XYZ file of C-alpha atoms in Angstrom:
671
model
C 29.827 42.341 52.959
C 28.842 42.772 56.605
C 30.725 39.708 57.820
C 33.926 40.734 56.050
C 33.688 44.275 57.357
C 33.012 42.995 60.867
C 36.076 40.754 60.815
C 38.217 43.583 59.474
C 36.909 45.835 62.257
C 37.723 43.300 64.968
C 41.239 42.803 63.620
C 41.779 46.566 63.407
C 40.723 47.092 67.038
C 42.978 44.291 68.312
C 46.064 45.076 66.213
C 46.018 48.871 66.137
C 45.250 49.063 69.841
C 48.107 46.883 71.062
C 49.894 48.452 73.984
C 52.823 50.665 72.992
C 54.904 53.123 74.992
C 53.451 56.583 74.674
C 54.071 60.004 76.074
C 52.138 61.095 79.110
C 50.558 64.502 79.498
C 53.023 67.132 80.692
C 53.761 66.543 84.357
C 53.458 69.225 86.983
C 56.857 70.548 87.943
C 58.283 69.604 91.309
C 58.374 73.323 92.168
C 54.617 73.563 91.575
C 53.996 70.666 93.944
C 56.252 72.260 96.569
C 54.435 75.576 96.160
C 51.114 73.869 96.739
C 52.461 72.012 99.760
C 53.741 75.219 101.355
C 50.470 77.035 100.607
C 48.427 74.246 102.172
C 50.732 74.271 105.189
C 50.176 77.995 105.758
C 46.414 77.601 105.495
C 46.667 74.813 108.059
C 48.639 77.057 110.420
C 46.236 79.966 110.072
C 43.197 77.741 110.637
C 44.680 76.511 113.920
C 46.659 79.498 115.263
C 44.695 82.598 114.256
C 42.361 82.124 117.200
C 45.342 82.657 119.517
C 45.720 86.215 118.236
C 42.122 87.460 118.015
C 39.062 87.363 120.262
C 35.772 89.266 120.086
C 36.933 91.337 117.117
C 40.072 92.551 118.904
C 43.736 91.630 118.705
C 44.726 89.858 121.932
C 48.318 89.020 120.959
C 49.910 91.638 118.658
C 52.979 89.507 117.918
C 50.893 86.489 117.005
C 48.541 88.638 114.907
C 51.471 90.176 113.009
C 52.681 86.645 112.313
C 49.270 85.633 110.948
C 49.214 88.685 108.659
C 52.704 87.795 107.428
C 51.623 84.214 106.843
C 48.692 85.357 104.701
C 50.980 87.662 102.725
C 53.195 84.646 101.991
C 50.118 82.595 101.140
C 48.968 85.137 98.535
C 52.418 85.169 96.927
C 52.472 81.380 96.784
C 48.912 81.201 95.458
C 49.840 83.532 92.594
C 52.486 80.981 91.511
C 50.125 77.995 91.462
C 49.280 77.104 87.829
C 45.650 77.673 86.875
C 43.463 74.681 86.146
C 40.601 74.831 83.639
C 37.145 74.886 85.120
C 38.116 75.813 88.699
C 38.837 79.153 90.421
C 42.490 80.117 90.670
C 44.298 79.593 93.955
C 44.956 83.328 94.281
C 41.278 84.261 93.844
C 40.484 81.956 96.767
C 43.289 82.997 99.096
C 43.166 86.789 98.611
C 39.746 87.271 100.316
C 40.993 85.281 103.307
C 43.951 87.657 103.613
C 41.523 90.577 103.641
C 39.535 88.919 106.426
C 42.664 88.480 108.534
C 43.669 92.124 107.992
C 40.147 93.158 109.018
C 40.439 91.141 112.266
C 37.566 88.845 111.326
C 36.154 86.401 113.870
C 38.432 83.447 114.653
C 35.797 80.843 113.783
C 35.130 82.518 110.423
C 38.819 82.618 109.467
C 39.430 79.045 110.633
C 36.417 77.746 108.722
C 37.333 79.630 105.551
C 40.993 78.548 105.693
C 40.010 74.891 106.040
C 37.469 75.183 103.208
C 40.043 76.736 100.859
C 42.584 74.081 101.820
C 40.096 71.277 101.147
C 39.101 72.788 97.781
C 42.736 73.114 96.666
C 43.477 69.538 97.706
C 40.487 68.295 95.696
C 41.073 70.443 92.602
C 44.816 69.794 92.411
C 44.610 66.200 93.702
C 47.220 66.881 96.354
C 48.105 64.098 98.764
C 50.513 65.125 101.506
C 51.618 61.798 102.957
C 54.632 59.454 102.925
C 55.140 57.249 99.874
C 55.956 54.328 102.187
C 55.213 53.631 105.869
C 57.352 55.728 108.251
C 59.999 53.973 110.361
C 59.428 54.160 114.119
C 63.063 53.413 115.035
C 64.365 56.043 112.630
C 61.905 58.618 113.938
C 63.009 57.953 117.515
C 66.678 58.231 116.534
C 66.162 61.584 114.821
C 64.091 62.921 117.711
C 66.777 61.927 120.201
C 69.589 63.589 118.263
C 67.805 66.733 117.038
C 64.731 67.512 119.149
C 65.252 66.430 122.763
C 67.122 69.573 123.829
C 64.061 71.747 123.204
C 61.080 69.387 123.321
C 62.342 67.039 126.031
C 62.638 63.266 126.148
C 58.929 62.886 126.923
C 57.894 65.608 124.471
C 56.686 67.945 127.243
C 59.050 70.835 126.268
C 60.201 71.033 129.906
C 63.916 71.619 129.397
C 66.453 74.281 130.292
C 66.801 75.290 126.657
C 63.032 75.474 126.198
C 62.671 77.878 129.120
C 65.021 80.344 127.416
C 63.050 80.407 124.162
C 60.270 82.836 123.239
C 57.838 81.648 122.165
C 58.443 78.369 123.974
C 58.515 75.077 122.020
C 55.290 73.118 121.790
C 54.523 70.229 124.088
C 53.625 67.067 122.213
C 51.770 65.659 125.193
C 49.490 68.674 125.645
C 45.949 67.709 124.451
C 45.210 71.322 123.478
C 48.256 71.390 121.197
C 47.648 67.989 119.654
C 43.942 68.556 119.061
C 44.752 70.549 115.880
C 48.176 69.118 115.008
C 48.523 66.497 112.278
C 51.584 64.591 111.034
C 51.319 66.489 107.736
C 51.493 69.781 109.599
C 54.472 68.519 111.602
C 56.123 67.496 108.317
C 55.612 71.023 106.948
C 57.191 72.489 110.080
C 60.178 70.164 109.706
C 60.516 71.050 106.024
C 60.091 74.825 106.170
C 60.731 75.695 109.799
C 58.337 77.980 111.693
C 58.636 81.729 111.282
C 59.142 83.703 114.476
C 60.279 80.690 116.506
C 63.470 78.728 117.135
C 62.106 75.912 114.969
C 64.587 75.663 112.103
C 64.106 73.889 108.800
C 65.112 70.227 108.551
C 64.639 70.264 104.782
C 68.098 68.766 104.251
C 66.795 65.464 105.616
C 65.310 62.992 103.127
C 61.539 63.159 102.931
C 61.265 59.655 104.397
C 63.200 60.783 107.501
C 61.036 63.866 107.936
C 57.899 61.724 107.746
C 59.306 59.219 110.254
C 60.079 62.045 112.669
C 56.705 63.722 112.079
C 54.817 60.522 112.915
C 57.103 59.694 115.854
C 56.249 62.853 117.808
C 52.615 61.676 117.907
C 53.623 58.544 119.776
C 54.945 60.592 122.724
C 51.491 61.408 124.065
C 50.802 57.659 124.252
C 54.286 56.571 125.357
C 52.918 54.820 128.437
C 50.693 52.481 126.457
C 51.583 48.823 126.931
C 51.025 46.155 124.235
C 47.765 45.055 125.852
C 46.373 48.589 125.645
C 47.401 48.827 122.009
C 45.627 45.527 121.260
C 42.552 46.834 123.057
C 42.720 49.974 120.930
C 42.975 47.982 117.724
C 39.958 45.883 118.707
C 37.991 49.054 119.490
C 38.987 50.553 116.126
C 37.725 47.417 114.376
C 34.426 47.649 116.243
C 34.151 51.215 115.001
C 34.121 49.844 111.452
C 37.842 50.410 110.743
C 37.238 54.142 110.622
C 39.490 55.808 109.660
C 41.696 53.516 107.547
C 44.825 52.612 109.523
C 47.362 53.646 106.905
C 50.014 56.345 107.022
C 48.473 57.854 103.881
C 45.171 58.414 105.674
C 46.494 59.246 109.127
C 48.962 61.875 107.877
C 46.219 64.455 107.394
C 44.326 63.767 110.635
C 44.858 65.513 113.963
C 44.088 63.863 117.288
C 40.886 65.889 117.297
C 39.927 64.451 113.918
C 40.548 60.931 115.205
C 38.457 61.466 118.298
C 35.580 62.807 116.218
C 35.810 59.856 113.819
C 35.653 57.450 116.790
C 32.993 59.386 118.707
C 30.634 56.374 118.790
C 33.033 54.471 121.067
C 33.036 54.830 124.872
C 35.645 57.303 126.131
C 38.121 54.671 127.348
C 37.904 52.649 124.132
C 38.170 55.812 122.056
C 41.373 56.830 123.833
C 42.823 53.354 123.324
C 41.879 53.401 119.629
C 43.562 56.789 119.143
C 46.633 55.347 120.865
C 46.696 52.402 118.436
C 46.348 54.710 115.421
C 49.243 56.845 116.649
C 51.699 54.322 118.068
C 51.411 51.278 115.803
C 49.104 51.561 112.781
C 51.074 54.091 110.668
C 54.344 52.171 111.095
C 53.027 48.876 109.798
C 54.393 47.747 106.466
C 51.401 45.512 105.912
C 47.763 45.661 106.846
C 46.851 42.028 107.252
C 43.129 41.487 106.943
C 42.464 44.868 105.325
C 40.610 44.639 101.996
C 43.306 46.480 100.060
C 46.348 44.878 101.711
C 47.399 42.962 98.588
C 46.811 46.008 96.404
C 49.099 48.106 98.599
C 51.788 45.421 98.635
C 51.842 45.142 94.847
C 51.888 48.919 94.463
C 54.851 49.053 96.822
C 56.655 46.463 94.708
C 55.917 48.547 91.623
C 57.549 51.605 93.184
C 60.604 49.551 94.210
C 60.965 48.406 90.585
C 60.531 52.007 89.416
C 63.298 53.269 91.708
C 65.497 50.479 90.399
C 64.966 51.672 86.835
C 62.885 48.687 85.711
C 59.949 50.476 84.079
C 58.511 47.321 82.519
C 58.344 45.551 85.896
C 56.823 48.655 87.501
C 54.107 48.729 84.853
C 53.368 45.015 85.303
C 53.131 45.357 89.071
C 50.753 48.321 88.854
C 48.552 46.257 86.536
C 48.706 43.337 88.977
C 47.802 45.646 91.864
C 44.588 46.562 90.068
C 43.680 43.187 88.592
C 44.749 40.934 91.469
C 44.354 43.249 94.432
C 41.558 45.705 93.737
C 39.284 44.049 91.185
C 38.111 41.161 93.438
C 36.549 43.825 95.707
C 35.150 45.941 92.880
C 31.607 44.555 92.905
C 31.097 45.090 96.641
C 32.584 48.574 96.494
C 30.461 49.469 93.470
C 27.329 48.623 95.463
C 28.393 51.254 98.020
C 30.129 53.895 95.904
C 30.106 53.440 92.122
C 31.756 56.820 91.517
C 34.730 55.841 93.680
C 35.169 52.621 91.687
C 35.320 54.600 88.441
C 37.828 57.041 89.926
C 40.082 54.242 91.187
C 39.900 52.434 87.856
C 40.883 55.549 85.896
C 43.683 56.317 88.368
C 45.134 52.819 88.090
C 45.042 52.837 84.296
C 46.763 56.222 84.188
C 49.365 55.136 86.746
C 50.130 51.948 84.813
C 50.658 53.914 81.609
C 52.947 56.483 83.230
C 54.906 53.888 85.180
C 56.037 52.374 81.882
C 56.727 55.695 80.153
C 60.358 56.820 80.371
C 59.264 60.385 79.572
C 57.516 60.649 82.965
C 59.742 61.252 85.978
C 59.779 58.689 88.814
C 58.777 61.488 91.213
C 55.607 62.113 89.199
C 54.788 58.405 89.141
C 55.281 58.133 92.912
C 53.063 61.172 93.408
C 50.298 59.496 91.417
C 50.827 56.254 93.323
C 50.323 58.234 96.507
C 46.987 59.475 95.190
C 45.982 55.891 94.445
C 46.870 54.946 98.035
C 44.618 57.746 99.268
C 41.780 56.397 97.106
C 42.390 52.915 98.521
C 42.016 54.401 102.009
C 38.588 55.687 101.012
C 37.734 52.313 99.509
C 38.661 50.488 102.713
C 36.561 52.865 104.774
C 33.595 52.339 102.458
C 34.033 48.571 102.570
C 34.801 48.310 106.270
C 31.301 48.872 107.549
C 29.636 46.932 104.830
C 29.999 43.213 105.393
C 26.334 42.991 106.121
C 23.541 40.807 104.857
C 21.804 43.655 103.072
C 24.868 44.766 101.089
C 25.600 41.238 99.830
C 21.939 40.749 98.950
C 21.535 43.976 96.996
C 24.894 43.694 95.251
C 24.014 40.184 94.004
C 20.479 41.282 93.086
C 21.641 44.273 91.048
C 24.416 42.399 89.246
C 22.319 39.408 88.203
C 19.248 41.439 87.261
C 21.226 43.946 85.189
C 23.201 41.331 83.276
C 20.172 39.033 82.957
C 17.959 41.737 81.471
C 20.636 42.564 78.934
C 20.874 38.912 77.822
C 17.087 38.345 77.954
C 16.420 41.429 75.853
C 18.746 40.232 73.146
C 17.265 36.714 73.118
C 13.734 38.137 73.002
C 14.676 40.254 70.002
C 16.228 37.283 68.207
C 13.256 35.020 68.865
C 10.785 37.713 67.877
C 12.661 38.433 64.659
C 12.695 34.760 63.657
C 9.044 34.151 64.555
C 7.830 37.218 62.662
C 9.358 35.815 59.490
C 7.104 32.760 59.508
C 5.320 32.100 56.229
C 2.715 29.975 58.020
C 1.596 29.454 61.655
C 3.450 26.150 61.834
C 6.393 26.983 59.597
C 8.870 24.114 60.236
C 11.880 26.282 59.368
C 10.983 28.792 62.077
C 10.515 26.026 64.622
C 13.989 24.738 63.816
C 15.506 28.238 64.135
C 13.761 28.855 67.479
C 14.933 25.487 68.728
C 18.530 26.329 67.829
C 18.327 29.637 69.712
C 17.047 27.834 72.817
C 19.845 25.293 72.480
C 22.384 28.145 72.406
C 21.272 29.927 75.554
C 20.712 26.675 77.467
C 24.266 25.640 76.624
C 25.429 29.059 77.870
C 23.649 28.505 81.192
C 25.234 25.057 81.466
C 28.632 26.570 80.752
C 27.856 29.204 83.390
C 27.222 26.515 86.008
C 30.528 24.881 85.078
C 32.244 28.273 85.283
C 30.779 28.860 88.736
C 32.079 25.517 89.966
C 35.511 26.271 88.547
C 35.474 29.983 89.385
C 37.814 29.565 92.312
C 40.450 28.338 89.890
C 39.550 31.079 87.411
C 40.165 33.748 90.030
C 43.539 32.204 90.835
C 44.500 32.340 87.146
C 44.881 36.083 87.468
C 42.919 39.225 86.761
C 44.648 39.909 83.430
C 43.433 36.597 82.001
C 39.935 37.250 83.296
C 39.829 40.655 81.631
C 41.354 39.262 78.426
C 38.730 36.504 78.293
C 35.890 38.930 78.942
C 37.211 41.391 76.356
C 37.518 38.785 73.606
C 34.051 37.386 74.336
C 32.556 40.894 74.252
C 34.167 41.768 70.921
C 33.224 38.457 69.304
C 29.674 38.942 70.588
C 29.653 42.475 69.161
C 30.667 41.216 65.730
C 28.084 38.415 65.903
C 25.331 40.826 66.984
C 26.192 43.234 64.205
C 26.018 40.458 61.625
C 22.621 39.418 62.972
C 21.320 42.968 62.987
C 22.455 43.523 59.416
C 20.730 40.286 58.396
C 17.524 41.744 59.829
C 17.881 45.293 58.477
C 18.861 44.202 54.990
C 15.523 42.409 54.593
C 13.005 44.951 55.750
C 11.691 45.161 52.187
C 8.245 43.603 52.588
C 8.195 42.273 49.026
C 11.420 40.286 49.513
C 11.098 39.295 53.165
C 9.199 36.040 52.695
C 11.485 34.826 49.902
C 14.617 35.742 51.883
C 13.340 33.934 54.961
C 12.545 30.826 52.953
C 16.060 30.816 51.564
C 17.575 31.287 55.028
C 15.538 28.619 56.715
C 15.924 26.213 53.825
C 19.650 26.528 54.402
C 19.368 26.019 58.185
C 20.445 22.381 58.032
C 23.895 23.460 56.843
C 24.120 26.678 58.834
C 22.302 25.664 61.979
C 25.311 26.554 64.148
C 24.934 30.303 63.480
C 21.905 30.966 65.688
C 22.953 28.797 68.664
C 26.474 30.219 68.493
C 25.128 33.762 68.599
C 22.770 32.980 71.483
C 25.566 31.204 73.341
C 28.068 34.047 72.954
C 25.818 36.884 74.067
C 24.418 34.949 77.042
C 27.690 33.397 78.200
C 29.407 36.776 78.168
C 26.861 38.007 80.729
C 27.002 34.730 82.681
C 30.788 34.919 82.868
C 30.632 38.431 84.300
C 27.898 37.454 86.790
C 29.972 34.523 88.048
C 33.030 36.690 88.634
C 31.039 39.437 90.340
C 29.131 37.061 92.617
C 32.370 35.365 93.613
C 33.878 38.765 94.329
C 30.892 39.780 96.462
C 31.243 36.574 98.472
C 34.974 37.174 98.859
C 34.390 40.647 100.225
C 31.599 39.418 102.475
C 33.843 36.983 104.294
C 32.608 34.014 102.258
C 28.967 34.376 103.347
C 26.881 32.667 100.661
C 23.377 33.188 102.106
C 22.877 36.887 101.230
C 24.419 36.402 97.797
C 22.254 33.340 97.064
C 19.096 35.091 98.240
C 19.844 38.217 96.204
C 20.552 36.134 93.097
C 17.376 34.093 93.646
C 15.155 37.156 93.948
C 16.810 38.657 90.864
C 16.156 35.421 88.930
C 12.446 35.595 89.827
C 12.318 39.236 88.748
C 14.090 38.295 85.526
C 11.490 35.631 84.741
C 8.781 38.242 85.253
C 10.603 40.584 82.890
C 10.851 37.904 80.185
C 7.152 37.040 80.508
C 6.234 40.699 80.246
C 8.415 41.089 77.179
C 6.776 38.045 75.584
C 3.297 39.414 76.254
C 4.222 42.844 74.970
C 5.927 41.403 71.901
C 2.768 39.620 70.743
C 1.046 42.978 70.294
C 3.712 44.398 68.023
C 3.349 44.510 64.250
C 6.003 42.531 62.356
C 7.634 45.352 60.405
C 8.198 47.699 63.383
C 9.443 44.773 65.476
C 11.973 43.808 62.811
C 13.181 47.392 62.498
C 13.391 47.807 66.285
C 15.192 44.485 66.646
C 17.785 45.424 64.055
C 18.449 48.861 65.518
C 18.690 47.568 69.086
C 21.040 44.774 68.062
C 23.256 47.330 66.362
C 23.240 49.506 69.480
C 24.053 46.520 71.680
C 26.931 45.660 69.335
C 28.292 49.187 69.842
C 27.933 48.830 73.627
C 29.734 45.482 73.577
C 32.505 46.939 71.424
C 33.223 49.615 74.030
C 33.092 47.170 76.917
C 35.273 44.656 75.103
C 38.013 47.164 74.329
C 37.818 48.468 77.897
C 38.367 44.968 79.277
C 41.381 44.565 76.979
C 42.713 47.902 78.250
C 42.401 46.714 81.824
C 44.217 43.512 80.842
C 47.057 45.614 79.395
C 46.559 44.387 75.820
C 45.186 47.620 74.358
C 46.755 51.015 75.003
C 45.015 53.897 76.783
C 44.856 57.418 75.395
C 42.631 59.620 77.595
C 40.258 62.104 75.990
C 37.519 64.478 77.036
C 34.364 62.389 76.829
C 31.594 61.294 79.199
C 31.828 57.971 81.009
C 28.680 55.838 80.918
C 29.587 52.284 81.916
C 26.184 50.834 81.029
C 26.554 52.133 77.453
C 30.147 50.926 77.156
C 31.319 54.553 76.895
C 34.711 55.339 78.435
C 36.846 58.498 78.016
C 39.649 56.903 75.970
C 40.455 57.202 72.278
C 40.503 53.421 71.826
C 37.035 52.684 73.243
C 35.465 55.660 71.477
C 37.189 54.677 68.211
C 35.898 51.105 68.461
C 32.338 52.291 69.005
C 32.691 54.902 66.251
C 33.909 52.236 63.817
C 30.917 50.066 64.621
C 28.685 53.097 64.165
C 30.253 53.886 60.783
C 29.863 50.267 59.790
C 26.191 50.521 60.707
C 25.790 53.611 58.535
C 27.622 51.957 55.636
C 25.507 48.833 55.997
C 22.295 50.864 56.042
C 23.422 52.907 53.028
C 24.229 49.694 51.172
C 20.753 48.338 51.919
C 19.058 51.602 50.909
C 21.022 51.705 47.680
C 19.941 48.184 46.827
C 16.327 48.902 47.678
C 16.243 52.090 45.605
C 17.898 50.253 42.741
C 15.265 47.545 42.834
C 12.492 50.136 42.868
C 14.035 51.949 39.897
C 14.388 48.695 37.972
C 10.790 47.792 38.728
C 9.600 51.209 37.549
C 11.488 50.875 34.256
C 10.168 47.364 33.532
C 6.847 47.598 31.657
C 4.008 45.589 33.071
C 3.053 42.417 31.190
C 0.533 43.270 28.472
C 0.960 46.987 29.099
C 2.683 49.827 27.258
C 1.875 51.689 24.055
C 0.346 49.854 21.146
């Protein structure tokens, strides 16, 4: 019964979960996104410009103050239109108190701080990324500036023109440090899109978004127009010495003002800091590639996915998003997890959602590109977390944690199997038990040998592609789950003390014909962990520039700790009574089978073989729990199978007790 049910379960998970097109959750309307963008732009303006209207609790510039009040009135109207999100305060409830503060002539620092805090909270809660979907074009930005902006802002960006002198208020100078300290490309993009109330700055919203972004980034080059190539190279070298902070992508740089950049690079000497800011403004955002950056391949493949999407090839877009995760991001996952495990989980969920929506014709291309932009922003954070981490300690601890975690999981299972077999001995030197123990040792030793071979061939394995790696890991995990469940049922179904000895004799008497069962089980559960360790250690070395010493030392220390754990388990196991040990072994094997079921289905989801239907559920990677219908269903099916198996055993046991009670004892009964 248990083996048949287990095979049926495995087939159900693999067949019913095959990837199919499905509808995505309702997308936010484009008007909602535009409302949010405009609201964030106003908060940005107020945070920077309110101080020009108020000082010491008094209005110093009535016209500017009236403009700030009008801005906040617009902000409240926009906030009222932003759709509510469950679990977070509404946009209007956040913005309205700020409007009251402005009307009450609150201190400039208070208003600026509150406006920035509200803006940051809205960006986080609504996952807004205001940045270009592809790198801006320097030549196009210069062309647009020359034809549309020179008359007011001047060729050099100093706003020293005849037309500028006739305007009130005068146009801003893009080479003035005091102006640029609070100005960001995103804020310039908002000004180009909406215009600026009370000034001669008209809206350029008729231009394509890509043109507006190119122009917005171009104006930031004007302050550094005198930089020669050597200075730019010096700035790039200084930025690298600063730990690649911030990430040199247009997605990251769009939200940062020159003041933000200078604060991020504060550890550099003044001259190097200025050169680094120049590099980040004049060259970095216009690059179409980021050679040497950890996520360069991921970005390239994502870009190819969006090109396919715009061309109407949804299937190719979906494949490329999957490749971006599996080929580009996953090799760096282990190193990033050692620094920021929560970020890894967020990126993984974002990629899986993006892949699903990229292939769904019901989701608009604009929505898919918006989500891709959010993924790019997460990759920026990943690069910044990875940039300062190619150190000995990170490689050591990452290797230590990976090997120890996976090793303990495998050692625990082997200890339970060995303990279960040994406790069934009918005599101290039971030959059947010795044979069974020997087969278990053969299984895990073969798994270690296969692990060594996998390590030697792991370079080729990585080149085979991430999808095949995930597919292999998923299949191994599910097969191991089925095997563990069968073993656990074999233990639980024989907890009856009166039948245990006879059942064991029958099992071990049959071991000559079925000797492959125990070594196969030991091999599967150990090799699954070994396979994952090999991939993770290779990934850690890849992200550490190929440095093997910290990885080898971390793995060696973890191996010593693992030996100590096994010895402790052996010592502790000798003090356990047989019946509780058998019960504990069976229950823990069942639980491990459920964990493996979740992890196996998750790996198949990442490989694109099993579909993804999000649901509200906790995520606990170490328990194989992921917030998708498929992983939860797989674990629930294993759980139901456990309950059915236990009920079947209890029914049999109760039946045997009833039969024994009805059978009169020999020589007994009424005369």
